[in-house]
Tab-separated table of C-alpha atoms in Angstrom:
chain	number	residue	atom	x	y	z
U	85	MET	CA	0.000	0.000	0.000
U	86	ILE	CA	2.801	2.421	0.858
U	87	ASN	CA	4.198	2.256	-2.692
U	88	LEU	CA	0.802	3.022	-4.206
U	89	LEU	CA	0.310	5.845	-1.738
U	90	LYS	CA	3.572	7.404	-2.866
U	91	GLU	CA	2.321	7.511	-6.454
U	92	VAL	CA	-0.952	9.323	-5.749
U	93	ALA	CA	0.437	11.620	-3.037
U	94	ARG	CA	3.342	13.278	-4.844
U	95	GLY	CA	1.535	16.582	-5.071
U	96	LYS	CA	-0.458	18.333	-7.768
U	97	ARG	CA	2.200	17.947	-10.461
U	98	GLY	CA	3.909	14.735	-9.425
U	99	ALA	CA	0.919	12.543	-8.605
U	100	ARG	CA	-0.137	10.017	-11.222
U	101	ASP	CA	-3.256	7.966	-11.820
U	102	LEU	CA	-3.012	4.305	-10.857
U	103	SER	CA	-3.551	1.583	-13.392
U	104	TYR	CA	-6.666	-0.541	-13.000
U	105	ASP	CA	-4.668	-3.375	-11.397
U	106	GLU	CA	-2.888	-1.000	-9.029
U	107	ALA	CA	-6.182	0.541	-8.023
U	108	LEU	CA	-7.608	-2.930	-7.404
U	109	THR	CA	-4.754	-3.592	-4.988
U	110	ALA	CA	-5.364	-0.307	-3.204
U	111	ALA	CA	-9.118	-0.909	-3.002
U	112	GLU	CA	-8.563	-4.399	-1.569
U	113	ALA	CA	-6.223	-3.002	1.070
U	114	ILE	CA	-8.777	-0.349	2.017
U	115	LEU	CA	-11.950	-2.456	1.962
U	116	CYS	CA	-10.260	-5.331	3.840
U	117	GLN	CA	-8.387	-2.861	6.079
U	118	THR	CA	-5.064	-4.619	5.612
U	119	ALA	CA	-3.645	-1.115	5.214
U	120	SER	CA	-3.348	0.923	8.397
U	121	PRO	CA	-5.945	3.598	9.204
U	122	VAL	CA	-3.291	6.269	8.596
U	123	GLN	CA	-2.464	4.831	5.159
U	124	ILE	CA	-6.148	4.533	4.245
U	125	GLY	CA	-6.859	8.108	5.284
U	126	ALA	CA	-3.810	9.435	3.462
U	127	PHE	CA	-4.723	7.544	0.285
U	128	LEU	CA	-8.324	8.747	0.273
U	129	ILE	CA	-7.295	12.366	0.817
U	130	ALA	CA	-4.559	12.155	-1.836
U	131	GLU	CA	-7.064	10.747	-4.345
U	132	ARG	CA	-9.448	13.557	-3.490
U	133	ILE	CA	-6.763	16.133	-4.265
U	134	LYS	CA	-5.544	14.372	-7.414
U	135	LEU	CA	-9.074	13.522	-8.651
U	136	GLU	CA	-9.976	9.929	-9.398
U	137	SER	CA	-9.493	8.479	-12.864
U	138	ILE	CA	-12.049	6.258	-14.587
U	139	GLU	CA	-9.794	3.211	-14.089
U	140	GLU	CA	-9.444	3.952	-10.370
U	141	LEU	CA	-13.187	4.400	-9.950
U	142	GLU	CA	-13.902	1.222	-11.898
U	143	ALA	CA	-11.496	-0.736	-9.690
U	144	PHE	CA	-13.045	0.561	-6.466
U	145	VAL	CA	-16.529	-0.278	-7.751
U	146	ALA	CA	-15.333	-3.798	-8.631
U	147	VAL	CA	-13.937	-4.407	-5.145
U	148	CYS	CA	-17.010	-2.952	-3.431
U	149	ARG	CA	-19.152	-5.263	-5.552
U	150	LYS	CA	-16.907	-8.213	-4.707
U	151	TYR	CA	-17.630	-7.831	-0.995
U	152	ALA	CA	-21.271	-6.808	-1.359
U	153	ARG	CA	-24.278	-9.099	-1.189
U	154	ARG	CA	-25.519	-8.678	-4.743
U	155	GLU	CA	-28.148	-10.765	-6.455
U	156	PRO	CA	-30.603	-10.169	-9.322
U	157	VAL	CA	-33.672	-10.115	-7.096
U	158	GLN	CA	-35.449	-7.572	-9.300
U	159	GLN	CA	-33.789	-6.205	-12.380
U	160	GLY	CA	-35.102	-2.739	-13.096
U	161	LEU	CA	-33.875	0.761	-12.265
U	162	ASP	CA	-31.167	1.559	-9.740
U	163	CYS	CA	-31.491	5.020	-8.167
U	164	ALA	CA	-27.993	6.152	-7.198
U	165	GLY	CA	-28.241	9.199	-4.987
U	166	PRO	CA	-25.793	10.714	-2.492
U	167	TYR	CA	-25.254	8.812	0.740
U	168	ASP	CA	-24.405	12.046	2.543
U	169	GLY	CA	-28.045	13.038	2.226
U	170	ARG	CA	-29.889	16.274	1.581
U	171	ARG	CA	-30.111	19.454	3.627
U	172	ASN	CA	-32.320	21.861	1.737
U	173	SER	CA	-34.477	19.912	-0.709
U	174	PHE	CA	-37.217	17.358	-1.146
U	175	ILE	CA	-36.018	13.805	-1.799
U	176	ALA	CA	-38.262	13.202	-4.808
U	177	THR	CA	-36.637	9.880	-5.637
U	178	PHE	CA	-38.476	8.322	-2.675
U	179	PRO	CA	-42.086	8.801	-3.877
U	180	THR	CA	-40.924	8.416	-7.483
U	181	ALA	CA	-39.822	4.863	-6.707
U	182	PHE	CA	-43.376	3.814	-5.873
U	183	VAL	CA	-44.793	5.513	-8.954
U	184	LEU	CA	-42.329	3.573	-11.113
U	185	ALA	CA	-43.135	0.308	-9.347
U	186	ALA	CA	-46.832	0.951	-9.973
U	187	ALA	CA	-45.946	1.336	-13.665
U	188	GLY	CA	-44.195	-2.045	-13.659
U	189	ILE	CA	-40.573	-0.914	-13.249
U	190	PRO	CA	-38.822	-2.553	-10.262
U	191	VAL	CA	-36.755	0.008	-8.371
U	192	THR	CA	-33.743	-0.360	-6.104
U	193	LEU	CA	-33.026	2.332	-3.530
U	194	HIS	CA	-29.941	2.193	-1.359
U	195	GLY	CA	-28.202	4.266	1.262
U	196	ALA	CA	-27.125	4.426	4.874
U	197	ALA	CA	-27.091	6.710	7.889
U	198	PRO	CA	-25.779	10.216	7.082
U	199	LEU	CA	-22.152	10.548	6.010
U	200	PRO	CA	-19.826	13.477	5.370
U	201	PRO	CA	-19.490	15.944	3.860
U	202	LYS	CA	-23.177	17.033	4.046
U	203	TRP	CA	-24.466	14.950	6.964
U	204	GLY	CA	-27.919	15.488	5.471
U	205	ILE	CA	-31.237	13.655	5.598
U	206	THR	CA	-30.986	10.262	3.895
U	207	LEU	CA	-33.399	7.668	2.570
U	208	GLN	CA	-32.709	5.655	5.708
U	209	ASP	CA	-33.879	8.580	7.838
U	210	ILE	CA	-37.155	8.785	5.887
U	211	ILE	CA	-37.768	5.052	6.158
U	212	GLU	CA	-37.167	5.169	9.899
U	213	ALA	CA	-39.605	8.097	10.149
U	214	ALA	CA	-42.180	5.701	8.668
U	215	GLY	CA	-41.706	3.459	11.696
U	216	VAL	CA	-39.341	0.933	10.147
U	217	ARG	CA	-36.327	0.123	12.294
U	218	VAL	CA	-33.702	-0.156	9.569
U	219	ALA	CA	-31.044	-1.579	11.910
U	220	GLY	CA	-33.328	-4.539	12.575
U	221	LEU	CA	-34.257	-5.021	8.929
U	222	SER	CA	-32.707	-8.164	7.448
U	223	ARG	CA	-31.847	-8.609	3.795
U	224	ASP	CA	-34.577	-11.253	3.588
U	225	ASP	CA	-37.090	-8.739	4.951
U	226	ALA	CA	-36.078	-6.157	2.352
U	227	ILE	CA	-36.227	-8.704	-0.467
U	228	ALA	CA	-39.635	-9.949	0.678
U	229	ALA	CA	-40.967	-6.374	0.688
U	230	ALA	CA	-39.558	-5.917	-2.811
U	231	ALA	CA	-41.289	-9.090	-3.987
U	232	GLU	CA	-44.624	-7.634	-2.814
U	233	SER	CA	-44.146	-4.078	-3.991
U	234	GLY	CA	-41.393	-3.877	-6.597
U	235	VAL	CA	-39.295	-1.529	-4.422
U	236	LEU	CA	-36.096	-2.735	-2.757
U	237	PHE	CA	-34.174	-0.771	-0.134
U	238	ALA	CA	-30.623	-1.965	0.481
U	239	GLN	CA	-28.978	-0.661	3.649
U	240	ALA	CA	-25.411	-0.244	2.400
U	241	ASP	CA	-23.554	-0.916	5.659
U	242	GLN	CA	-25.369	-4.245	5.915
U	243	TRP	CA	-25.350	-5.244	2.255
U	244	CYS	CA	-21.664	-4.324	1.856
U	245	PRO	CA	-20.179	-4.949	5.326
U	246	PRO	CA	-16.746	-3.400	4.591
U	247	LEU	CA	-18.461	-0.048	4.055
U	248	GLY	CA	-19.978	-0.298	7.519
U	249	GLU	CA	-16.590	-1.129	9.008
U	250	LEU	CA	-15.036	1.893	7.308
U	251	ARG	CA	-17.729	4.297	8.521
U	252	PRO	CA	-15.839	5.561	11.634
U	253	LEU	CA	-12.761	6.346	9.555
U	254	ARG	CA	-14.803	8.160	6.900
U	255	GLU	CA	-16.547	10.170	9.593
U	256	ASP	CA	-13.163	11.186	10.997
U	257	ILE	CA	-11.904	12.278	7.563
U	258	GLY	CA	-15.057	14.338	7.149
U	259	MET	CA	-14.780	14.917	3.397
U	260	ARG	CA	-15.884	13.339	0.140
U	261	THR	CA	-13.689	10.458	-1.056
U	262	ILE	CA	-13.610	7.959	-3.892
U	263	LEU	CA	-15.906	5.769	-1.775
U	264	ASN	CA	-18.709	8.335	-2.105
U	265	THR	CA	-18.835	7.539	-5.815
U	266	ALA	CA	-18.035	3.826	-5.698
U	267	GLU	CA	-20.720	2.975	-3.127
U	268	LYS	CA	-23.425	4.426	-5.378
U	269	LEU	CA	-22.469	2.011	-8.173
U	270	ILE	CA	-22.528	-1.280	-6.263
U	271	ASP	CA	-25.891	-2.072	-7.889
U	272	TYR	CA	-27.218	-4.524	-5.316
U	273	SER	CA	-29.916	-5.995	-7.568
U	274	CYS	CA	-27.914	-6.089	-10.829
U	275	SER	CA	-30.126	-3.548	-12.580
U	276	PRO	CA	-29.903	-2.895	-16.330
U	277	TYR	CA	-30.831	0.785	-15.862
U	278	ILE	CA	-29.390	3.456	-13.585
U	279	VAL	CA	-30.071	7.099	-12.765
U	280	PHE	CA	-27.021	8.691	-11.158
U	281	GLY	CA	-26.681	12.085	-9.507
U	282	ILE	CA	-23.668	14.411	-9.763
U	283	TYR	CA	-22.924	17.867	-8.390
U	284	HIS	CA	-20.328	19.315	-10.779
U	285	ASN	CA	-20.788	19.288	-14.555
U	286	THR	CA	-17.049	18.651	-14.911
U	287	VAL	CA	-17.600	14.975	-14.041
U	288	PHE	CA	-20.398	14.366	-16.583
U	289	ASP	CA	-18.097	12.771	-19.123
U	290	ARG	CA	-16.110	10.725	-16.605
U	291	ILE	CA	-19.174	9.249	-14.894
U	292	SER	CA	-20.916	8.593	-18.215
U	293	ARG	CA	-17.910	6.663	-19.516
U	294	LEU	CA	-17.714	4.750	-16.240
U	295	ILE	CA	-21.385	3.738	-16.489
U	296	ILE	CA	-20.767	2.521	-20.039
U	297	LYS	CA	-17.761	0.470	-18.872
U	298	LEU	CA	-19.847	-1.057	-16.081
U	299	GLY	CA	-22.219	-2.501	-18.681
U	300	TYR	CA	-25.533	-0.784	-17.982
U	301	GLN	CA	-28.007	-0.962	-20.856
U	302	LYS	CA	-29.175	2.597	-20.259
U	303	GLY	CA	-28.345	5.356	-17.837
U	304	LEU	CA	-29.216	8.910	-16.956
U	305	VAL	CA	-26.555	11.075	-15.320
U	306	VAL	CA	-28.257	14.065	-13.706
U	307	GLN	CA	-26.725	17.265	-12.398
U	308	GLY	CA	-29.512	17.260	-9.874
U	309	VAL	CA	-30.730	18.872	-6.701
U	310	GLU	CA	-27.875	18.957	-4.147
U	311	GLY	CA	-25.885	16.624	-6.386
U	312	SER	CA	-28.662	14.034	-6.355
U	313	GLU	CA	-30.385	12.098	-9.112
U	314	ASP	CA	-33.488	14.302	-8.717
U	315	LEU	CA	-34.275	16.694	-11.565
U	316	PHE	CA	-34.956	20.312	-10.616
U	317	ILE	CA	-38.546	21.459	-11.096
U	318	ASP	CA	-37.751	25.189	-11.119
U	319	ARG	CA	-35.057	25.317	-13.809
U	320	PRO	CA	-33.729	23.436	-16.869
U	321	ASN	CA	-31.689	20.309	-16.128
U	322	ARG	CA	-28.447	19.180	-17.767
U	323	VAL	CA	-28.340	15.391	-18.157
U	324	TYR	CA	-26.284	12.837	-20.033
U	325	THR	CA	-28.368	10.047	-21.541
U	326	ILE	CA	-26.522	6.756	-22.025
U	327	ALA	CA	-27.732	4.109	-24.476
U	328	ASP	CA	-26.067	1.634	-26.826
U	329	GLY	CA	-22.656	2.432	-25.390
U	330	GLN	CA	-22.947	6.130	-26.218
U	331	ALA	CA	-23.604	9.209	-24.090
U	332	GLN	CA	-25.154	12.472	-25.213
U	333	LEU	CA	-25.943	15.732	-23.495
U	334	ASP	CA	-29.642	16.565	-23.171
U	335	ILE	CA	-31.654	19.299	-21.496
U	336	ILE	CA	-34.818	18.446	-19.598
U	337	ASP	CA	-36.795	21.633	-19.109
U	338	PRO	CA	-39.838	21.451	-16.802
U	339	GLU	CA	-41.199	24.661	-18.340
U	340	SER	CA	-41.598	22.961	-21.737
U	341	LEU	CA	-43.828	20.366	-20.044
U	342	GLY	CA	-45.895	22.895	-18.138
U	343	LEU	CA	-44.423	21.675	-14.847
U	344	GLU	CA	-42.033	24.435	-13.796
U	345	THR	CA	-42.931	25.468	-10.256
U	346	GLU	CA	-41.342	27.714	-7.655
U	347	VAL	CA	-40.020	25.622	-4.785
U	348	PRO	CA	-40.746	26.792	-1.227
U	349	GLU	CA	-37.978	27.024	1.340
U	350	LEU	CA	-38.708	24.569	4.131
U	351	ASP	CA	-36.930	23.470	7.278
U	352	TRP	CA	-36.625	19.832	6.282
U	353	THR	CA	-36.686	17.009	8.804
U	354	PRO	CA	-37.072	13.268	8.147
U	355	GLU	CA	-40.669	13.534	9.357
U	356	LEU	CA	-41.448	16.396	6.967
U	357	GLN	CA	-39.799	14.510	4.101
U	358	LEU	CA	-42.046	11.527	4.824
U	359	GLN	CA	-45.217	13.611	5.209
U	360	THR	CA	-44.503	15.414	1.945
U	361	ALA	CA	-43.802	12.169	0.085
U	362	GLU	CA	-46.961	10.542	1.433
U	363	ALA	CA	-49.041	13.548	0.424
U	364	VAL	CA	-47.677	13.348	-3.126
U	365	LEU	CA	-48.279	9.600	-3.266
U	366	GLN	CA	-51.931	10.257	-2.417
U	367	GLY	CA	-52.216	12.616	-5.383
U	368	GLY	CA	-51.848	15.765	-3.302
U	369	GLY	CA	-49.333	17.870	-1.452
U	370	HIS	CA	-47.559	21.006	-2.583
U	371	MET	CA	-47.622	21.449	-6.347
U	372	ALA	CA	-43.832	21.850	-6.547
U	373	PHE	CA	-43.192	18.420	-5.043
U	374	TYR	CA	-46.067	16.764	-6.886
U	375	ASN	CA	-44.727	18.123	-10.185
U	376	GLN	CA	-41.151	17.189	-9.297
U	377	THR	CA	-42.254	13.604	-8.762
U	378	LEU	CA	-44.042	13.660	-12.125
U	379	LEU	CA	-40.947	14.991	-13.898
U	380	ASN	CA	-38.558	12.503	-12.325
U	381	GLY	CA	-40.954	9.615	-12.811
U	382	GLY	CA	-41.572	10.539	-16.436
U	383	ALA	CA	-37.863	10.762	-17.224
U	384	ARG	CA	-37.161	7.400	-15.600
U	385	LEU	CA	-40.090	5.656	-17.294
U	386	HIS	CA	-38.783	6.939	-20.613
U	387	LEU	CA	-35.259	5.765	-19.773
U	388	ALA	CA	-36.494	2.246	-18.956
U	389	GLY	CA	-38.585	2.027	-22.131
U	390	LYS	CA	-41.965	2.124	-20.381
U	391	ALA	CA	-42.893	5.381	-22.088
U	392	GLY	CA	-42.286	6.446	-25.647
U	393	SER	CA	-41.485	10.005	-24.647
U	394	LEU	CA	-40.893	12.145	-21.602
U	395	GLU	CA	-44.352	13.647	-22.031
U	396	GLU	CA	-45.971	10.203	-22.087
U	397	GLY	CA	-44.038	9.266	-18.983
U	398	VAL	CA	-45.295	12.339	-17.136
U	399	TYR	CA	-48.926	11.594	-18.061
U	400	THR	CA	-48.515	7.978	-16.974
U	401	CYS	CA	-47.117	9.059	-13.603
U	402	LYS	CA	-49.929	11.565	-13.066
U	403	HIS	CA	-52.501	8.836	-13.667
U	404	LEU	CA	-50.775	6.491	-11.205
U	405	LEU	CA	-50.619	9.179	-8.520
U	406	ASP	CA	-54.166	10.416	-8.962
U	407	ASN	CA	-55.857	7.003	-9.135
U	408	GLY	CA	-54.175	5.688	-5.965
U	409	SER	CA	-51.960	3.061	-7.622
U	410	ALA	CA	-48.685	4.554	-6.384
U	411	TRP	CA	-50.053	4.938	-2.847
U	412	ALA	CA	-51.183	1.298	-2.873
U	413	VAL	CA	-47.655	0.162	-3.798
U	414	TYR	CA	-46.195	2.311	-1.032
U	415	GLU	CA	-48.574	0.787	1.504
U	416	GLN	CA	-47.667	-2.732	0.348
U	417	TRP	CA	-43.988	-1.953	0.779
U	418	ARG	CA	-44.298	-0.200	4.133
U	419	ASN	CA	-46.631	-2.800	5.597
U	420	ALA	CA	-44.358	-5.614	4.460
U	421	LEU	CA	-41.456	-3.968	6.269
U	422	LEU	CA	-43.530	-3.271	9.367
U	423	GLY	CA	-44.847	-6.813	9.354
U	424	SER	CA	-48.465	-5.806	9.841
U	425	ARG	CA	-51.252	-4.048	8.011
U	426	THR	CA	-51.872	-0.420	8.920
U	427	PRO	CA	-54.844	1.791	8.080
U	428	SER	CA	-54.584	4.102	5.085
U	429	LEU	CA	-54.085	7.789	5.657
U	430	GLY	CA	-56.750	10.159	4.488
U	431	GLN	CA	-56.437	12.072	1.264
U	432	VAL	CA	-54.268	15.162	1.477
U	433	GLY	CA	-55.277	18.161	-0.641
U	434	ARG	CA	-52.834	19.867	-2.980
U	435	VAL	CA	-51.923	23.470	-2.123
């Protein structure tokens, strides 16, 4: 490990990218913790300064996948959002997952407790706000809920144990590392489609080429809300669409679909995220978040070939929200995780 560390930590001008095989060796030493904590921390920081190459990212994804519990339980769309969570925005990917499942597209969500650098609200926080004790949720429980509903949630620290073991060290480092990207591409259910969120447009090309190398049939790389996979509803969105081994830049503009809506500033908590998502899933809630779910659902239905156009996808999602189909899928999923049936919530009016 020390020899590899020397190569990536020579400074801005002297550092070099590792070959794929070298990066595999480094990733093994980090994931298995055969390297010392000091060496691991130094390597991750040096990579952050140098910036990771495609070969290095591919190697770290390969090693994470090697030690993860992956199986093709439901091959559909993988939603790869940031594990460090969200601070100032609605997590639209959560209700969108149930809309897609209602349309016949299996969805895999994954995440963990908050991580640096944002320490924001995560999918796990929302699920726990729904009364599900994620720490006590076995893989079999999650898979059984997916079999009933079409939505799988993989708790990353459990499904890829080395990530859980590295959590204290990552918390101490307190910054984004190569693991923040690699963990989003583990693909626990071996999905043919992926929607992947980025923050900086400078990584569009690199991530798109990585997704092609990883063998996905189709992908959507989104410069989304807080670096997530969620499309903005109040401005045009830059995305890279990946199909047939090629990537092209597209613009998804909510205004052209009649969906552009001003987004209110809210003091988000896990409970408010859940309440907002449930309101949308019942065909109601604030128009901004209802429309954002329509836009994201429509784009993902189109990506997965369930809609011939983005417009068709949006109309399909609206129908599934308004007729109660998406809410029914959500209830199936939640009740399966809770292990008992619970009464439906009343309809919530849109404001």
